[in-house]
Amino acid sequence: MFRSRDKKTPEQFQDVSQGLKKLYRTKLFPLEDTYQFHDFHSPSLEDADFDNKPMVLLVGQYSTGKTTFIRHLMEQDFPGMRIGPEPTTDSFIAVMHGDQDGMIPGNALVVDPKKPFRKLNAFGNAFLNRFMCAQMPNPVLESISIIDTPGILSGEKQRISRGYDFAAVLEWFAERVDRIILLFDAHKLDISDEFSEVIRALKNHEDKMRVVLNKADQINTQQLMRVYGALMWSLGKIINTPEVVRVYIGSFWAQPLLIADNRKLFEAEEQDLFQDIQGLPRNAAIRKLNDLIKRARLAKVHAYIIISLKKEMPSVFGKENKKKELIANLGETYLKIEREHQISPGDFPKLKKMQELLAGHDFSKFPTMKPKLLEAVEDMLANDIARLMTLVRQEEAAMPSQAVHGGAFEGTMSGPFGHGYGEGAGEGIDELEWVVARDKPSYDEIFYTLSPINGKVSGAAAKKEMVKSKLPNTVLGKIWKLADVDKDGYLDDEEFALANHLIRVKLEGHELPGKLPEHLVPPSKRHQEIDMGE
């Protein structure tokens, strides 16, 4: 009786991290464990997986600038760092925050309960000898951790000689990281067989994937257009989704640009990428929640597959032949489960991989249907996740805006080298004279053709002139609000000149400010602004 009353009580969570751990341990893990999910798909999750900082995984062919990219972000060398034109990084290096510089080898790393790497133990010694953690005090690493990977080589020989399943290791990381950055060199666009295999292994994580076309300053604009087109074509063939992956173009290191023609483009692209990375701590909880939902859906489908195969097995004779038949006809089992349980085809594991894995299992030892385990996961997806989602929003609202700081992120935050400084509405920000005064004589000529009364033109008269810009009314309405500084419904000669200046800013492709910056306030209105403020 106590049990049934307790069952109806909704789960209570103190915070998102604690809630995710509790849901996984009490509702999802029992289903995974019973139906051998960990043997087929992914090792079980640990507390460190829910507590760790956001992680960024860098993947690319050798000499595309992965290690240099990390150094550029942190503006500091890290222990074990090696840079060169040949394949230099031959290990997976987790670059993490620590009080002192130091290296932790792979075998020691996978026994540390505070690090989210314990389950990498399954990949064996060949991998662990090529895995290490570089710890160092750095402000960037206070918010995120970065995983540097070996450069991907071309040729079958190189893939075999690794001694461990490179694509499987990357897939393990992909499940747990917040952002996957694929780096390409503008001079080396050929995508090797191993790189294709790696990108396909990351197929279920396109939402985390970003592409960086690095070293773009080494080619001119015409070549860059061709290289960009070729890259998109190559990626389209491999990733095979209708959505276009976001590509950032630039030169991600602290050296002078070789060809500076596209400097503005590179600055804007770098700013966009930095903003994307800076948002990771803020979105970490929702990412972990999203990954748990993905995992739960796969675990549920996996359970139905195992139950279905068990049901079809004979009790005594012909087990081996039936097993071979069931593996060969696994596609039909998928369709049957899809129809019976209304499951989307996208939730099913890859058919070929599942067939390979099933070959090594004894179907007669598979467990039968356990409705309570499946009901618990259904309840988690239908009810508990919704409550956790509310908690995520509450935590985001209660916490100050989290963002990655330090390193290269500080260089473009403010001052004359901040992105867009002195451009668009920011033009003339540090000049003594009013920037609009430069073109005011030409604006005055138009102003006096509009027959001003008492030195002012009406809204109707100003509108006739402003619509000639062909900007939409929503934009012109915003410009009017910004230009009518004294809010009297009329424009004097300075306000009219300001309106035309803002129209020019918009026509040149810049955004309008939400509030009129101080340097754009007409000189005769500046005392009014102070009075209004008081």
PDB file of N, CA and C in Angstrom, residues 454-487:
ATOM      1  N   ASN A 454       8.042  76.773 -38.874  1.00  0.00           N
ATOM      2  CA  ASN A 454       8.757  77.050 -37.617  1.00  0.00           C
ATOM      3  C   ASN A 454       9.996  76.159 -37.471  1.00  0.00           C
ATOM      4  N   GLY A 455      10.675  75.920 -38.597  1.00  0.00           N
ATOM      5  CA  GLY A 455      11.923  75.152 -38.571  1.00  0.00           C
ATOM      6  C   GLY A 455      11.741  73.657 -38.413  1.00  0.00           C
ATOM      7  N   LYS A 456      10.512  73.144 -38.634  1.00  0.00           N
ATOM      8  CA  LYS A 456      10.269  71.696 -38.465  1.00  0.00           C
ATOM      9  C   LYS A 456       9.385  71.168 -39.588  1.00  0.00           C
ATOM     10  N   VAL A 457       9.608  69.871 -39.955  1.00  0.00           N
ATOM     11  CA  VAL A 457       8.740  69.223 -40.947  1.00  0.00           C
ATOM     12  C   VAL A 457       7.848  68.206 -40.232  1.00  0.00           C
ATOM     13  N   SER A 458       6.633  68.058 -40.761  1.00  0.00           N
ATOM     14  CA  SER A 458       5.681  67.122 -40.145  1.00  0.00           C
ATOM     15  C   SER A 458       6.055  65.683 -40.490  1.00  0.00           C
ATOM     16  N   GLY A 459       5.415  64.764 -39.780  1.00  0.00           N
ATOM     17  CA  GLY A 459       5.636  63.345 -40.031  1.00  0.00           C
ATOM     18  C   GLY A 459       5.252  62.958 -41.446  1.00  0.00           C
ATOM     19  N   ALA A 460       4.136  63.511 -41.947  1.00  0.00           N
ATOM     20  CA  ALA A 460       3.657  63.187 -43.296  1.00  0.00           C
ATOM     21  C   ALA A 460       4.667  63.639 -44.340  1.00  0.00           C
ATOM     22  N   ALA A 461       5.216  64.858 -44.151  1.00  0.00           N
ATOM     23  CA  ALA A 461       6.190  65.386 -45.116  1.00  0.00           C
ATOM     24  C   ALA A 461       7.479  64.570 -45.090  1.00  0.00           C
ATOM     25  N   ALA A 462       7.956  64.220 -43.851  1.00  0.00           N
ATOM     26  CA  ALA A 462       9.185  63.439 -43.714  1.00  0.00           C
ATOM     27  C   ALA A 462       9.009  62.040 -44.311  1.00  0.00           C
ATOM     28  N   LYS A 463       7.801  61.476 -44.143  1.00  0.00           N
ATOM     29  CA  LYS A 463       7.529  60.119 -44.635  1.00  0.00           C
ATOM     30  C   LYS A 463       7.710  60.045 -46.154  1.00  0.00           C
ATOM     31  N   LYS A 464       7.185  61.099 -46.883  1.00  0.00           N
ATOM     32  CA  LYS A 464       7.292  61.115 -48.349  1.00  0.00           C
ATOM     33  C   LYS A 464       8.746  60.978 -48.794  1.00  0.00           C
ATOM     34  N   GLU A 465       9.658  61.599 -48.030  1.00  0.00           N
ATOM     35  CA  GLU A 465      11.073  61.554 -48.386  1.00  0.00           C
ATOM     36  C   GLU A 465      11.707  60.236 -47.934  1.00  0.00           C
ATOM     37  N   MET A 466      11.344  59.801 -46.712  1.00  0.00           N
ATOM     38  CA  MET A 466      11.982  58.606 -46.129  1.00  0.00           C
ATOM     39  C   MET A 466      11.639  57.327 -46.901  1.00  0.00           C
ATOM     40  N   VAL A 467      10.401  57.249 -47.464  1.00  0.00           N
ATOM     41  CA  VAL A 467      10.004  56.010 -48.171  1.00  0.00           C
ATOM     42  C   VAL A 467      10.779  55.835 -49.482  1.00  0.00           C
ATOM     43  N   LYS A 468      11.434  56.909 -49.955  1.00  0.00           N
ATOM     44  CA  LYS A 468      12.241  56.798 -51.172  1.00  0.00           C
ATOM     45  C   LYS A 468      13.419  55.829 -50.979  1.00  0.00           C
ATOM     46  N   SER A 469      13.765  55.560 -49.715  1.00  0.00           N
ATOM     47  CA  SER A 469      14.856  54.617 -49.417  1.00  0.00           C
ATOM     48  C   SER A 469      14.456  53.178 -49.731  1.00  0.00           C
ATOM     49  N   LYS A 470      13.115  52.945 -49.887  1.00  0.00           N
ATOM     50  CA  LYS A 470      12.543  51.612 -50.154  1.00  0.00           C
ATOM     51  C   LYS A 470      12.686  50.651 -48.970  1.00  0.00           C
ATOM     52  N   LEU A 471      13.057  51.180 -47.814  1.00  0.00           N
ATOM     53  CA  LEU A 471      13.101  50.342 -46.606  1.00  0.00           C
ATOM     54  C   LEU A 471      11.675  50.065 -46.146  1.00  0.00           C
ATOM     55  N   PRO A 472      11.413  48.903 -45.521  1.00  0.00           N
ATOM     56  CA  PRO A 472      10.047  48.613 -45.059  1.00  0.00           C
ATOM     57  C   PRO A 472       9.602  49.570 -43.952  1.00  0.00           C
ATOM     58  N   ASN A 473       8.288  49.711 -43.821  1.00  0.00           N
ATOM     59  CA  ASN A 473       7.719  50.638 -42.830  1.00  0.00           C
ATOM     60  C   ASN A 473       8.154  50.316 -41.398  1.00  0.00           C
ATOM     61  N   THR A 474       8.355  49.033 -41.108  1.00  0.00           N
ATOM     62  CA  THR A 474       8.774  48.660 -39.742  1.00  0.00           C
ATOM     63  C   THR A 474      10.131  49.273 -39.407  1.00  0.00           C
ATOM     64  N   VAL A 475      11.035  49.267 -40.409  1.00  0.00           N
ATOM     65  CA  VAL A 475      12.379  49.834 -40.212  1.00  0.00           C
ATOM     66  C   VAL A 475      12.302  51.353 -40.148  1.00  0.00           C
ATOM     67  N   LEU A 476      11.528  51.960 -41.080  1.00  0.00           N
ATOM     68  CA  LEU A 476      11.399  53.420 -41.103  1.00  0.00           C
ATOM     69  C   LEU A 476      10.736  53.934 -39.820  1.00  0.00           C
ATOM     70  N   GLY A 477       9.800  53.136 -39.288  1.00  0.00           N
ATOM     71  CA  GLY A 477       9.142  53.515 -38.024  1.00  0.00           C
ATOM     72  C   GLY A 477      10.147  53.562 -36.879  1.00  0.00           C
ATOM     73  N   LYS A 478      11.072  52.603 -36.872  1.00  0.00           N
ATOM     74  CA  LYS A 478      12.103  52.580 -35.825  1.00  0.00           C
ATOM     75  C   LYS A 478      13.055  53.773 -35.993  1.00  0.00           C
ATOM     76  N   ILE A 479      13.415  54.062 -37.244  1.00  0.00           N
ATOM     77  CA  ILE A 479      14.297  55.209 -37.516  1.00  0.00           C
ATOM     78  C   ILE A 479      13.634  56.504 -37.055  1.00  0.00           C
ATOM     79  N   TRP A 480      12.314  56.648 -37.330  1.00  0.00           N
ATOM     80  CA  TRP A 480      11.571  57.837 -36.889  1.00  0.00           C
ATOM     81  C   TRP A 480      11.649  57.998 -35.364  1.00  0.00           C
ATOM     82  N   LYS A 481      11.432  56.894 -34.663  1.00  0.00           N
ATOM     83  CA  LYS A 481      11.466  56.953 -33.181  1.00  0.00           C
ATOM     84  C   LYS A 481      12.836  57.374 -32.670  1.00  0.00           C
ATOM     85  N   LEU A 482      13.888  56.855 -33.310  1.00  0.00           N
ATOM     86  CA  LEU A 482      15.251  57.211 -32.889  1.00  0.00           C
ATOM     87  C   LEU A 482      15.579  58.665 -33.228  1.00  0.00           C
ATOM     88  N   ALA A 483      15.096  59.136 -34.399  1.00  0.00           N
ATOM     89  CA  ALA A 483      15.448  60.489 -34.860  1.00  0.00           C
ATOM     90  C   ALA A 483      14.634  61.582 -34.169  1.00  0.00           C
ATOM     91  N   ASP A 484      13.401  61.280 -33.804  1.00  0.00           N
ATOM     92  CA  ASP A 484      12.560  62.280 -33.112  1.00  0.00           C
ATOM     93  C   ASP A 484      12.975  62.332 -31.642  1.00  0.00           C
ATOM     94  N   VAL A 485      14.125  62.962 -31.398  1.00  0.00           N
ATOM     95  CA  VAL A 485      14.751  62.925 -30.076  1.00  0.00           C
ATOM     96  C   VAL A 485      13.868  63.574 -29.006  1.00  0.00           C
ATOM     97  N   ASP A 486      13.228  64.720 -29.369  1.00  0.00           N
ATOM     98  CA  ASP A 486      12.402  65.416 -28.353  1.00  0.00           C
ATOM     99  C   ASP A 486      10.956  64.912 -28.310  1.00  0.00           C
ATOM    100  N   LYS A 487      10.653  63.897 -29.127  1.00  0.00           N
ATOM    101  CA  LYS A 487       9.338  63.221 -29.121  1.00  0.00           C
ATOM    102  C   LYS A 487       8.162  64.191 -29.314  1.00  0.00           C
TER     103      LYS A 487
END
